[in-house]
Short mmCIF file of C-alpha atoms in Angstrom, two decimals:
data_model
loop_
_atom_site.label_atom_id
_atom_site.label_comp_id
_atom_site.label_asym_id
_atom_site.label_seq_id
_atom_site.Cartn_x
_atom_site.Cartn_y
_atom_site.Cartn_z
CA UNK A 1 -61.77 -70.25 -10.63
CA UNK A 2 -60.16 -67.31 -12.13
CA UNK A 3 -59.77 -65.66 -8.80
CA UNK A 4 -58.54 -68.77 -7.11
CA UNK A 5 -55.78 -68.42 -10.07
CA UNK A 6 -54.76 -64.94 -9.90
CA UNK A 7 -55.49 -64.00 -6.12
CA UNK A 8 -54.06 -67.20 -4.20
CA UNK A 9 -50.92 -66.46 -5.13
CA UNK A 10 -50.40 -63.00 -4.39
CA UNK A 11 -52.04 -63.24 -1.11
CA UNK A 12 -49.58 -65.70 -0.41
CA UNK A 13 -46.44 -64.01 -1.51
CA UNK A 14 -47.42 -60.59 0.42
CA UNK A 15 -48.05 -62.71 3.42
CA UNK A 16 -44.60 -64.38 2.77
CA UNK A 17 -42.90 -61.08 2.00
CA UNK A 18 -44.17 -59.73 5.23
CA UNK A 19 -42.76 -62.51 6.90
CA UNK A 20 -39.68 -62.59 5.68
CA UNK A 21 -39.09 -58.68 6.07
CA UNK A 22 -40.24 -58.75 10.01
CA UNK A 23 -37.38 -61.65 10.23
CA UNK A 24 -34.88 -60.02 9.15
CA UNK A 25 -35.84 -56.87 11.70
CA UNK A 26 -35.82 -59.03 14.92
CA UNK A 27 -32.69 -61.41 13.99
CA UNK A 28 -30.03 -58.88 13.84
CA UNK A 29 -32.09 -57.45 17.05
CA UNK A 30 -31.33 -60.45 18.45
CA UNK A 31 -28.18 -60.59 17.58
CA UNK A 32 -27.00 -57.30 18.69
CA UNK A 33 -28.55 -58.01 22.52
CA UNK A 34 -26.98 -61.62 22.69
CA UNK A 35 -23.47 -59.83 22.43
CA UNK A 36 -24.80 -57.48 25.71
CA UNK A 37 -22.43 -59.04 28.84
CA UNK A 38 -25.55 -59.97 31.37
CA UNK A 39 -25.60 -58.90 35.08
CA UNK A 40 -22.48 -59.49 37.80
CA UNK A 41 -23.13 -61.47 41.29
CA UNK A 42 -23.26 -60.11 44.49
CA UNK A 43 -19.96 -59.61 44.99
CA UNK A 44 -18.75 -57.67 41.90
CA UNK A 45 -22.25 -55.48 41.84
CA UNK A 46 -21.29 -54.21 45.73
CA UNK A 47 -17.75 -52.85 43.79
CA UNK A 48 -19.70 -51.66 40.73
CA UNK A 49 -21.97 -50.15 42.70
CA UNK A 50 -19.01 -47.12 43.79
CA UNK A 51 -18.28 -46.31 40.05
CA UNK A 52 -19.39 -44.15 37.78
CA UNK A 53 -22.57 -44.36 35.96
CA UNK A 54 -20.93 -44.25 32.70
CA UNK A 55 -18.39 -47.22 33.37
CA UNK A 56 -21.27 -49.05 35.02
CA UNK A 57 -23.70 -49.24 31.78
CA UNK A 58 -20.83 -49.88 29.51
CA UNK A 59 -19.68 -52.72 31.13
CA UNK A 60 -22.05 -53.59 33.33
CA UNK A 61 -25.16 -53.12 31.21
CA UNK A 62 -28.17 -55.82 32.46
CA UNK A 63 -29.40 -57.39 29.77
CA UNK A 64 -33.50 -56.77 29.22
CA UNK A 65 -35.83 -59.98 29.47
CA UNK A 66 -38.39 -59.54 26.38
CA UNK A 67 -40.35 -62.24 25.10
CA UNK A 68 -39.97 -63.00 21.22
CA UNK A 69 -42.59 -62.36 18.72
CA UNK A 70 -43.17 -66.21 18.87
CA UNK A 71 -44.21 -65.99 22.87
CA UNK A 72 -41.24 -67.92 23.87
CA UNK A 73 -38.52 -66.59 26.14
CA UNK A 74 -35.63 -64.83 23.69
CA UNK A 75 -32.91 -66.28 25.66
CA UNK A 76 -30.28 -63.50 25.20
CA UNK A 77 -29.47 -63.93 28.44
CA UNK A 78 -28.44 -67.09 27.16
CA UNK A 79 -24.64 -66.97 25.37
CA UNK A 80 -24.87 -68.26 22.11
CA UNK A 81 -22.26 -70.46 21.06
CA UNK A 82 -20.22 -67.26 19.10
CA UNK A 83 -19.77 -65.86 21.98
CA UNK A 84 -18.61 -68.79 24.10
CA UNK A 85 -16.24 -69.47 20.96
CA UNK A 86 -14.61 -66.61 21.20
CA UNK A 87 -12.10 -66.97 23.94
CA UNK A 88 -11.00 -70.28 21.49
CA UNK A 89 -10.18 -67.19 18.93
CA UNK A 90 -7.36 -65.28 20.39
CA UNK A 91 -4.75 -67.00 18.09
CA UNK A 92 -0.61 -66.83 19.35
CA UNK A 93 1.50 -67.82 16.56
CA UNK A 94 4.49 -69.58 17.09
CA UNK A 95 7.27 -70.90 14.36
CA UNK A 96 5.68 -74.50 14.13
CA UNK A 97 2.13 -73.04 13.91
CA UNK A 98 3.57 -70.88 10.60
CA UNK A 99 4.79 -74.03 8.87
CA UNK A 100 1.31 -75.40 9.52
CA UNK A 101 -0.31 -72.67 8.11
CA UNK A 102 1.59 -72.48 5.04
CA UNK A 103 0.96 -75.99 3.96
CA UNK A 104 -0.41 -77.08 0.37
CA UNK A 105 -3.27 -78.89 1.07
CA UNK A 106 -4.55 -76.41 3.71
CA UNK A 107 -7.43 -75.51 0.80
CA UNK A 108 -8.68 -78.99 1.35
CA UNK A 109 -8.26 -79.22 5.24
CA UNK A 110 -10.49 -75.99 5.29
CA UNK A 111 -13.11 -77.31 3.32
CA UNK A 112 -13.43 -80.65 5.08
CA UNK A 113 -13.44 -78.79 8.68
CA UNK A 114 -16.41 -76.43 7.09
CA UNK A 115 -19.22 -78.33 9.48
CA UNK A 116 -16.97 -77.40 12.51
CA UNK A 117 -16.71 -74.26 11.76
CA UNK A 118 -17.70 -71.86 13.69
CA UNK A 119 -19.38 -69.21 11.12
CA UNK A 120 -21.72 -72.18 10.19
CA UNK A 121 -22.88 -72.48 13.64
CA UNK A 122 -23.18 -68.84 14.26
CA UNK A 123 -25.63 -68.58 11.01
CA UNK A 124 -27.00 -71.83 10.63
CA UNK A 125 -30.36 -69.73 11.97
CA UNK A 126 -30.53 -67.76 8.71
CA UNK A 127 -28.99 -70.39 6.47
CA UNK A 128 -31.98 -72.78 7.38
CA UNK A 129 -34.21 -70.17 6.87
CA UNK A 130 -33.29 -69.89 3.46
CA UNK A 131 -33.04 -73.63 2.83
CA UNK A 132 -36.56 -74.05 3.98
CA UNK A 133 -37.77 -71.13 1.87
CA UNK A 134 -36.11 -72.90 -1.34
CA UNK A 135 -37.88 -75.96 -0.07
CA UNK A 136 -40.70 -74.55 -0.03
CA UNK A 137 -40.68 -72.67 -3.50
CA UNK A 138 -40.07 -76.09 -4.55
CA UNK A 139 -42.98 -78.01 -3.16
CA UNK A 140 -45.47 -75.05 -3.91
CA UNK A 141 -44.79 -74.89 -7.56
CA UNK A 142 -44.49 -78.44 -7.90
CA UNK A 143 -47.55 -79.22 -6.17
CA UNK A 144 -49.95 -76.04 -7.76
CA UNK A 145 -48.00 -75.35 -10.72
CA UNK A 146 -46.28 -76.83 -12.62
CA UNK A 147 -46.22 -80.66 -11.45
CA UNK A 148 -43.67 -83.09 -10.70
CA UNK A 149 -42.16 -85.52 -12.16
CA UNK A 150 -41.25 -89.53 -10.29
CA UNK A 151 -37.74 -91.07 -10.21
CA UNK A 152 -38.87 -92.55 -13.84
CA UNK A 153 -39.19 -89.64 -15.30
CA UNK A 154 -42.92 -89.42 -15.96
CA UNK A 155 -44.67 -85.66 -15.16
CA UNK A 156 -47.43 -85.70 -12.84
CA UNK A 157 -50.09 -83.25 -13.26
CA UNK A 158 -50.45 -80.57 -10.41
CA UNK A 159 -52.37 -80.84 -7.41
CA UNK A 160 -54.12 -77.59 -8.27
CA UNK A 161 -53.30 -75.84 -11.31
CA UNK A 162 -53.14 -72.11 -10.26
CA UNK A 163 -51.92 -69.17 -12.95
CA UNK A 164 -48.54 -68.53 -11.97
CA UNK A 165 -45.83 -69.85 -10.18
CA UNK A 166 -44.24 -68.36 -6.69
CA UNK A 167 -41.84 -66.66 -8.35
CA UNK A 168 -39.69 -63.46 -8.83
CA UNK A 169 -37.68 -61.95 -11.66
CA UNK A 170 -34.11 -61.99 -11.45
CA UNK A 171 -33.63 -58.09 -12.26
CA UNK A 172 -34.15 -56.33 -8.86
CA UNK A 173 -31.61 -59.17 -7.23
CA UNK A 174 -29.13 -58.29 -10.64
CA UNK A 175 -29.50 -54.47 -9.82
CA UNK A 176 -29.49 -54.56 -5.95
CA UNK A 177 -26.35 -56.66 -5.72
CA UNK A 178 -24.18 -53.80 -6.31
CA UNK A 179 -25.38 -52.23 -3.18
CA UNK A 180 -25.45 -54.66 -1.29
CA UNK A 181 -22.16 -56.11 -1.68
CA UNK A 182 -21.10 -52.11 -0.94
CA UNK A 183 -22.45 -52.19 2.09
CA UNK A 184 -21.33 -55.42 3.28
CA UNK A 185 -17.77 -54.68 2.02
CA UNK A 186 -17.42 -51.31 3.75
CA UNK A 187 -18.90 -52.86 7.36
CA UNK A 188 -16.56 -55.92 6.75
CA UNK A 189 -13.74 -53.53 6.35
CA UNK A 190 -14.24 -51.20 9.28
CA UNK A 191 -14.60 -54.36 11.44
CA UNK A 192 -11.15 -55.89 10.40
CA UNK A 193 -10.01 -52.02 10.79
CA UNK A 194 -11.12 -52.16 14.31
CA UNK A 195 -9.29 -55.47 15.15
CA UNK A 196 -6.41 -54.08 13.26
CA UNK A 197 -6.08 -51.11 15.43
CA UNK A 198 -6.96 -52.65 18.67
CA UNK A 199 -3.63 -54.88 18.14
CA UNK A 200 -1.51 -52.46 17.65
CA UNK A 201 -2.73 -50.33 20.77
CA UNK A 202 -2.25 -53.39 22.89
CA UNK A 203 1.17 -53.73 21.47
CA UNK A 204 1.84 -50.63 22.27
CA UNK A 205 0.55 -50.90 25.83
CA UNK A 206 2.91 -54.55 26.03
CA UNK A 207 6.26 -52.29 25.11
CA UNK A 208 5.55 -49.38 26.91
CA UNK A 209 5.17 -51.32 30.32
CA UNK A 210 8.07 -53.28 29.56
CA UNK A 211 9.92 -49.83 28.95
CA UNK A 212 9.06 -48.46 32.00
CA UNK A 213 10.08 -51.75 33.81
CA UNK A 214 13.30 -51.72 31.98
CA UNK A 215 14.10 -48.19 33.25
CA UNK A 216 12.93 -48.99 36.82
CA UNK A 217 15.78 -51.62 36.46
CA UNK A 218 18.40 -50.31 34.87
CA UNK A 219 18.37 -46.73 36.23
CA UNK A 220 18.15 -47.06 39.91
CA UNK A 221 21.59 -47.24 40.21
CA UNK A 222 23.70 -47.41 44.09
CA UNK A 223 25.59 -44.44 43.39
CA UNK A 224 21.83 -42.76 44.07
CA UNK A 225 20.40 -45.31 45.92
CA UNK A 226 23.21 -46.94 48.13
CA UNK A 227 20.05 -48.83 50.45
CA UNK A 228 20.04 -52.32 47.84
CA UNK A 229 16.61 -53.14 49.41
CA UNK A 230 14.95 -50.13 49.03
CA UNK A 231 16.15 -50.14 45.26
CA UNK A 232 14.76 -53.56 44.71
CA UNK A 233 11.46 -52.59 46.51
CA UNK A 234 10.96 -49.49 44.29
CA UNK A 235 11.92 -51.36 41.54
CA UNK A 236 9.41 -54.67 42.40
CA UNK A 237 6.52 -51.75 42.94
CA UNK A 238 6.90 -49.86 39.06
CA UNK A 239 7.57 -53.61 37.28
CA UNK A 240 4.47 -54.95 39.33
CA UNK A 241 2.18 -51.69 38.58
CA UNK A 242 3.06 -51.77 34.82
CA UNK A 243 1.32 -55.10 34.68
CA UNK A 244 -1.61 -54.31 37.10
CA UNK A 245 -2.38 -51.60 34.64
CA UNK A 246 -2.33 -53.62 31.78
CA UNK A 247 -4.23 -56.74 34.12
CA UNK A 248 -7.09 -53.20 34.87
CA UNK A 249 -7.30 -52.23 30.91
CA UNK A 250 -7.86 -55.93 30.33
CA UNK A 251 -10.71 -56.35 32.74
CA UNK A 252 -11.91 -52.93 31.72
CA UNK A 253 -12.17 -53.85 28.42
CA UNK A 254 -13.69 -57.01 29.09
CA UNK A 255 -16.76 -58.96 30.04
CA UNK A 256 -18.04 -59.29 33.57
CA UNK A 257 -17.18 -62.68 33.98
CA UNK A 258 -13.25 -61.73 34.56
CA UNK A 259 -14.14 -59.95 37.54
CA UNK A 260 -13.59 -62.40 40.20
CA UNK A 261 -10.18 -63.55 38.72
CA UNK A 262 -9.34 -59.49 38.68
CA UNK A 263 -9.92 -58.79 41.97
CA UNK A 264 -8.00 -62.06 43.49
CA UNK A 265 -4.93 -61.54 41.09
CA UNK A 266 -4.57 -57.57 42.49
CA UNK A 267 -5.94 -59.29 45.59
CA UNK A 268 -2.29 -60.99 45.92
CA UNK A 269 -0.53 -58.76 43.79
CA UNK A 270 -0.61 -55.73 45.71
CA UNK A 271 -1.45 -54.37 49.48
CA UNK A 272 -4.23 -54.22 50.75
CA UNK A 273 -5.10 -50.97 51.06
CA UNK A 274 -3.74 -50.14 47.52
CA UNK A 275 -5.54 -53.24 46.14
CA UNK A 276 -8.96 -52.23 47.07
CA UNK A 277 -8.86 -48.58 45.96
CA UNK A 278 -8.06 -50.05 42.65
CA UNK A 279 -10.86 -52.24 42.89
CA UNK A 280 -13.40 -49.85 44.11
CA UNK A 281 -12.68 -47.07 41.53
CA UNK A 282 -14.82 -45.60 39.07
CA UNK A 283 -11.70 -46.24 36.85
CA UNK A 284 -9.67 -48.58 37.09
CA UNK A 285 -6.87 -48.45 34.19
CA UNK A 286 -6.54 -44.80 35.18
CA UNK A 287 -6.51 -45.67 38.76
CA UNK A 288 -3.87 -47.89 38.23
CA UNK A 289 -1.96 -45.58 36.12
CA UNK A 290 -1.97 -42.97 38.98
CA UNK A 291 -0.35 -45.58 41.21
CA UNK A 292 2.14 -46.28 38.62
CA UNK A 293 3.40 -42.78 38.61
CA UNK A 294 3.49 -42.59 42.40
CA UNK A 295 5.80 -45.75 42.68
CA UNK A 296 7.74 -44.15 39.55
CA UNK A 297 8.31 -40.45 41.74
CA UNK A 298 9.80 -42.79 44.12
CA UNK A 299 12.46 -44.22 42.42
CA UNK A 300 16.01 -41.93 42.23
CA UNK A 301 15.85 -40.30 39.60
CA UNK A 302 17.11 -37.42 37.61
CA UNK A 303 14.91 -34.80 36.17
CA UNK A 304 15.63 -36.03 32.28
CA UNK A 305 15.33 -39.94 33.32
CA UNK A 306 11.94 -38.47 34.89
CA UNK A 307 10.88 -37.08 31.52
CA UNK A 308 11.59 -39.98 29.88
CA UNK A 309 9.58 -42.28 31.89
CA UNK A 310 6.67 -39.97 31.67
CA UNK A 311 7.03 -40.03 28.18
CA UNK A 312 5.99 -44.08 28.61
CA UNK A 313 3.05 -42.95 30.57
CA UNK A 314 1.62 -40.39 28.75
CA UNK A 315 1.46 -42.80 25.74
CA UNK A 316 0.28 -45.52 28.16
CA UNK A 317 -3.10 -43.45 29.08
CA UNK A 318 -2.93 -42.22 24.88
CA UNK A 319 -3.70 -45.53 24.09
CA UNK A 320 -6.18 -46.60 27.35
CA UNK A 321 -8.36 -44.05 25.51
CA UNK A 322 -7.88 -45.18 22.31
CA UNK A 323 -8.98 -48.65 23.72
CA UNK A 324 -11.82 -47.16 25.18
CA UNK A 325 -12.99 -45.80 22.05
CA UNK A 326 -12.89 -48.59 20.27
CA UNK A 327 -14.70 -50.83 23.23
CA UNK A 328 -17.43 -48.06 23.62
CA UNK A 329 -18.30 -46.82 20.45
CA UNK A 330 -19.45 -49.71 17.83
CA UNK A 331 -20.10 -49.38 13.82
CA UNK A 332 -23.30 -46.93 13.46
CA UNK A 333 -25.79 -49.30 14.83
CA UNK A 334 -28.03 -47.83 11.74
CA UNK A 335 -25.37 -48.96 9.29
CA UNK A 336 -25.10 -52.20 11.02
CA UNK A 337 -29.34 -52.88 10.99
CA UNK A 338 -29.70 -51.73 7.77
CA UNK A 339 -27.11 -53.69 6.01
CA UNK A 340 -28.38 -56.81 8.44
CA UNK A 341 -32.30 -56.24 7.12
CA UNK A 342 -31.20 -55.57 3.64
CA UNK A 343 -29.09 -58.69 3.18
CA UNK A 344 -31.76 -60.84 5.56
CA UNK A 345 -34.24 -59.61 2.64
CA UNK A 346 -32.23 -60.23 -0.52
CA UNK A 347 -31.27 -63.76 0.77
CA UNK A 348 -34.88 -64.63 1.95
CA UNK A 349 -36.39 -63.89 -1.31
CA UNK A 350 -33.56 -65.05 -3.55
CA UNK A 351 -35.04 -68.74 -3.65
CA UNK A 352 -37.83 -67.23 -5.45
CA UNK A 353 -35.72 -65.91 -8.09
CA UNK A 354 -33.57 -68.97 -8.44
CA UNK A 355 -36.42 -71.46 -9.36
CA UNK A 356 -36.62 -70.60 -12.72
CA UNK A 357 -32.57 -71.23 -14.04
CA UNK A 358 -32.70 -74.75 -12.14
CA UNK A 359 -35.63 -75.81 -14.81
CA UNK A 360 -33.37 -78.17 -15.85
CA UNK A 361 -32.39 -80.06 -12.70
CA UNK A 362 -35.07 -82.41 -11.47
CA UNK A 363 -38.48 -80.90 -10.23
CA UNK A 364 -35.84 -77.99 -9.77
CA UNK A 365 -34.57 -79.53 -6.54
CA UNK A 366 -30.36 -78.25 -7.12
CA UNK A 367 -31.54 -75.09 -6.67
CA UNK A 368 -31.99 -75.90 -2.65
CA UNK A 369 -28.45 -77.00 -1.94
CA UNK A 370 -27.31 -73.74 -4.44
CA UNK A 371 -29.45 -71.57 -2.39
CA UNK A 372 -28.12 -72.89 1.21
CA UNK A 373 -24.23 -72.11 -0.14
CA UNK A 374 -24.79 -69.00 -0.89
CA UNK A 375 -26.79 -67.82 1.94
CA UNK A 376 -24.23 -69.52 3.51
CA UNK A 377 -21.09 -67.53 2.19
CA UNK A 378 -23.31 -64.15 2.13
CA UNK A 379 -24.14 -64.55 5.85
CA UNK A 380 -20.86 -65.62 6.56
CA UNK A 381 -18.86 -62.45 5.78
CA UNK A 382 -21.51 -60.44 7.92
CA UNK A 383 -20.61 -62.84 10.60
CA UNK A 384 -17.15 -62.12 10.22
CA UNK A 385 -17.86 -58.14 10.65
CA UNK A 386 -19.99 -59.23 13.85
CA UNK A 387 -17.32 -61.15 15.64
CA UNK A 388 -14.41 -58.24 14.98
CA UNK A 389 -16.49 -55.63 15.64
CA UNK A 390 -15.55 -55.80 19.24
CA UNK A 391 -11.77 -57.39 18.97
CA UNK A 392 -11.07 -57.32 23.05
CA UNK A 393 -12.12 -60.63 23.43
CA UNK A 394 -11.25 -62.14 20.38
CA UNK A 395 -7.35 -60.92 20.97
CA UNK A 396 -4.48 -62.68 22.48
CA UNK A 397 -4.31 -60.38 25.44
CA UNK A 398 -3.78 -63.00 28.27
CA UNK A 399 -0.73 -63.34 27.27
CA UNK A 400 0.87 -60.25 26.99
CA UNK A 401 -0.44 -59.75 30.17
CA UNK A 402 1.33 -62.99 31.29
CA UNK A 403 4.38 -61.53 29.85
CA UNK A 404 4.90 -58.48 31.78
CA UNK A 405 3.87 -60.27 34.42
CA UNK A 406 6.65 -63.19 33.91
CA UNK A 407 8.84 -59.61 33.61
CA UNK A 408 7.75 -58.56 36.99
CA UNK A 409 10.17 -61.04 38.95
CA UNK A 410 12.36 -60.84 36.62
CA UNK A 411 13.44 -56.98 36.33
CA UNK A 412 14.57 -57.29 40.30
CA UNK A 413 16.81 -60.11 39.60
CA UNK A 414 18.30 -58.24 36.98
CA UNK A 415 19.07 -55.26 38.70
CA UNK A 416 20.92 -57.50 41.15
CA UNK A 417 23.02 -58.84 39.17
CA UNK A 418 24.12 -55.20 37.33
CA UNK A 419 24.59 -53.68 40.74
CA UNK A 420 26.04 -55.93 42.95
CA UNK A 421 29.27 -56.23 43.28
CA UNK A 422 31.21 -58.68 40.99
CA UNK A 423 34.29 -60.90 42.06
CA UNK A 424 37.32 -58.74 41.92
CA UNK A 425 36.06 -54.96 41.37
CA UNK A 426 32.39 -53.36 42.50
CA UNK A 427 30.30 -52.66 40.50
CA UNK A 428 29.87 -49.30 41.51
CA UNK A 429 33.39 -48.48 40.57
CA UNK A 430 32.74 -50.41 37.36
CA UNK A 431 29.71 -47.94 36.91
CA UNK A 432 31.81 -44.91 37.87
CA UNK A 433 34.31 -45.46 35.24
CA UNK A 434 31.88 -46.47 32.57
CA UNK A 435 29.77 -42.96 33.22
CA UNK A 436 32.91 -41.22 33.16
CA UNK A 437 34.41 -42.02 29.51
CA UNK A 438 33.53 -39.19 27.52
CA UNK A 439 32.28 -41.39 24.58
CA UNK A 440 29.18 -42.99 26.47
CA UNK A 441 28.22 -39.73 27.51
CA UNK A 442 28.01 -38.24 24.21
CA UNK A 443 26.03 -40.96 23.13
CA UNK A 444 23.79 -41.35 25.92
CA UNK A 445 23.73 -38.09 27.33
CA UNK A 446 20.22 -38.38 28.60
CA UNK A 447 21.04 -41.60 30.70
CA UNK A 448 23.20 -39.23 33.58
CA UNK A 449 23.32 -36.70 35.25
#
């Protein structure tokens, strides 16, 4: 009897332990191959097949088909519903949507919408994990312990009475939490740091184009150009290869799914033979960069205005690498697992710890509900740091894309009507005189010749 006392429940709380420790290896495993993009069709793999080995694993990369630990399929070829969510996620702001925002009772609006959010669904896994261990806690102590008492209040002796409850001391979670919350702060951080910076690359890459489709336009001027078609054609090629680039760095950045739209928008957008070299190259935001500065030798002009638009595309392939960097090279993946296993562990075993301050609740039952919260919270923020690690696909970028693009047949039309001539003067005499005052040229001396 005395063994049954003292040995039952260690066996069973090194078996749980165990348990609970191999979990949290294999779910942020999981995790971290469920974000993996999975394998293209036959028509994308014939044009990934002609790139570089590099571009082809990073964004290509065929997801491997292991079995769980349980025998079942793992389904991580499967999306999981944070990463179908995340195209829902890339959040344009508009003077209506800021009002909203700032309203008072948006505290209470945010708490009723918790069920729908979607951090509970991307760790309701791990949350019911630790609700069933707190269930369990309960119903073992209750049952082999300490009793339990009916709805009228009267104690019922235990099932078996063993020595000692399933229980842990509260120290190692009160000197561990420091740690912890270190780790989880400083990943949280980086990720938000990550999604910080990616923004301002892209918005960098959105006035840039626009900059060089501004010049394009305003620049090619008749008294260099006299042919009016040819200027608009130069001009329709730079606007339109500004956006292809950015449409490339998108799709470059992105998951394989985009591929087919890709190749039918540059498909229509440019010629043929122009369309599928960009297609077929090993890489394509530099290939279309190259053909950007070919359509930008074209245009007439000076050796400063040359400079300056090269300026715009020097940053523009700055910032493709910074892009790159951030797409290809995630948080240590040995920071990320251990501060995944560590926090899997704390939470898993905190239920055992917890029992003890809910003695005064009935048959200690609060401390479930108490338990799910703050797994819930805990595993929350780490889901936070998961979904901004990679911003690309979380960020608004359709539509600057759409923007430049919108820009593209737009630039042309402008340039028409600042060239052409105007009722009663042309505008090439109205030019003439304007380059000729003395004061604009001081001002802008880097804008003639």
């Amino acid at each position: 009897m005395v063994f049954v006392r003292v040995r039952l429940p260690l066996v069973t709380m090194s078996i749980m332990m165990a348990s609970l420790i191999l979990m949290g290896a294999v779910i942020p495993r999981a995790r971290a191959f469920s974000s993996l993009p999975s394998s293209n069709n036959g028509a994308v793999a014939a044009a990934a097949s002609r790139r570089s080995q590099i571009t082809e694993v990073s964004l290509n990369a065929e997801v491997p088909k292991t079995n769980s630990i349980f025998g079942r399929s793992s389904g991580f070829d499967k999306p999981t519903y944070g990463e179908e969510s995340r195209q829902y996620r890339r959040t344009v702001y508009a003077h209506e949507d800021w009002i909203k925002h700032r309203q008072s009772d948006r505290f209470l609006k945010n708490l009723l919408s918790t069920i729908d959010s979607g951090v509970v669904r991307g760790t309701k896994l791990e949350v019911s994990i630790v609700t069933a261990i707190a269930t369990s806690v309960v119903v073992w102590n209750g049952l082999f312990y300490e009793g339990f008492r009916d709805f009228a209040g009267v104690l019922h002796d235990p099932v078996i009475a063993l020595g000692a409850p399933l229980t842990l001391p509260s120290f190692p979670f009160t000197i561990s939490i420091s740690a912890l919350s270190l780790l989880v702060t400083f990943r949280t951080n980086n990720a938000y740091q990550r999604w910080f910076e990616a923004r301002q690359c892209w918005g960098i890459i959105n006035t840039e184009c626009r900059n060089v489709a501004r010049i394009a336009g305003s620049w090619c001027v008749p008294e260099k150009e006299p042919n009016r078609e040819k200027r608009v054609e130069d001009i329709q090629r730079v606007s339109t290869g500004a956006w292809v680039f950015m449409r490339a760095l998108q799709r470059h950045t992105g998951g394989p799914g985009d591929e087919e739209d890709f190749q039918k928008t540059v498909r229509e957008a440019l010629p043929k033979e122009e369309a599928e070299g960009l297609i077929a190259a090993g890489h394509r935001p530099m290939r279309a960069l190259f053909n950007l500065s070919r359509h930008i030798e074209r245009l007439p002009l000076n050796e400063r205005q040359r400079i300056e638009v090269d300026k715009s595309c020097v940053i523009i392939g700055d910032i493709c690498g910074a892009c790159e960097r951030i797409y290809g090279t995630p948080i240590p993946l040995v920071y990320t697992r251990h501060t995944s296993r560590f926090l899997c562990t704390w939470l898993f075993l905190l239920p055992l710890a917890m029992w003890e301050p809910f003695g005064n609740s009935w048959n200690h039952w609060t401390m479930v509900p108490s338990a799910a919260v703050v797994s819930l919270f805990l595993f929350g923020v780490d889901e936070l740091s998961i979904q901004l690690e990679e911003p690309f696909s979380v960020l608004p970028i359709s539509g600057l894309v759409n923007g430049v693009k919108n820009l593209v047949n737009s630039v042309p039309e402008w340039h028409q009507e600042y060239a052409e001539p105007v009722e009663g003067m042309p505008r090439e005499l109205t030019y003439a005189q304007a380059t000729s005052s003395e004061k604009v040229q001081k001002i802008y001396p880097r804008s003639f010749d």
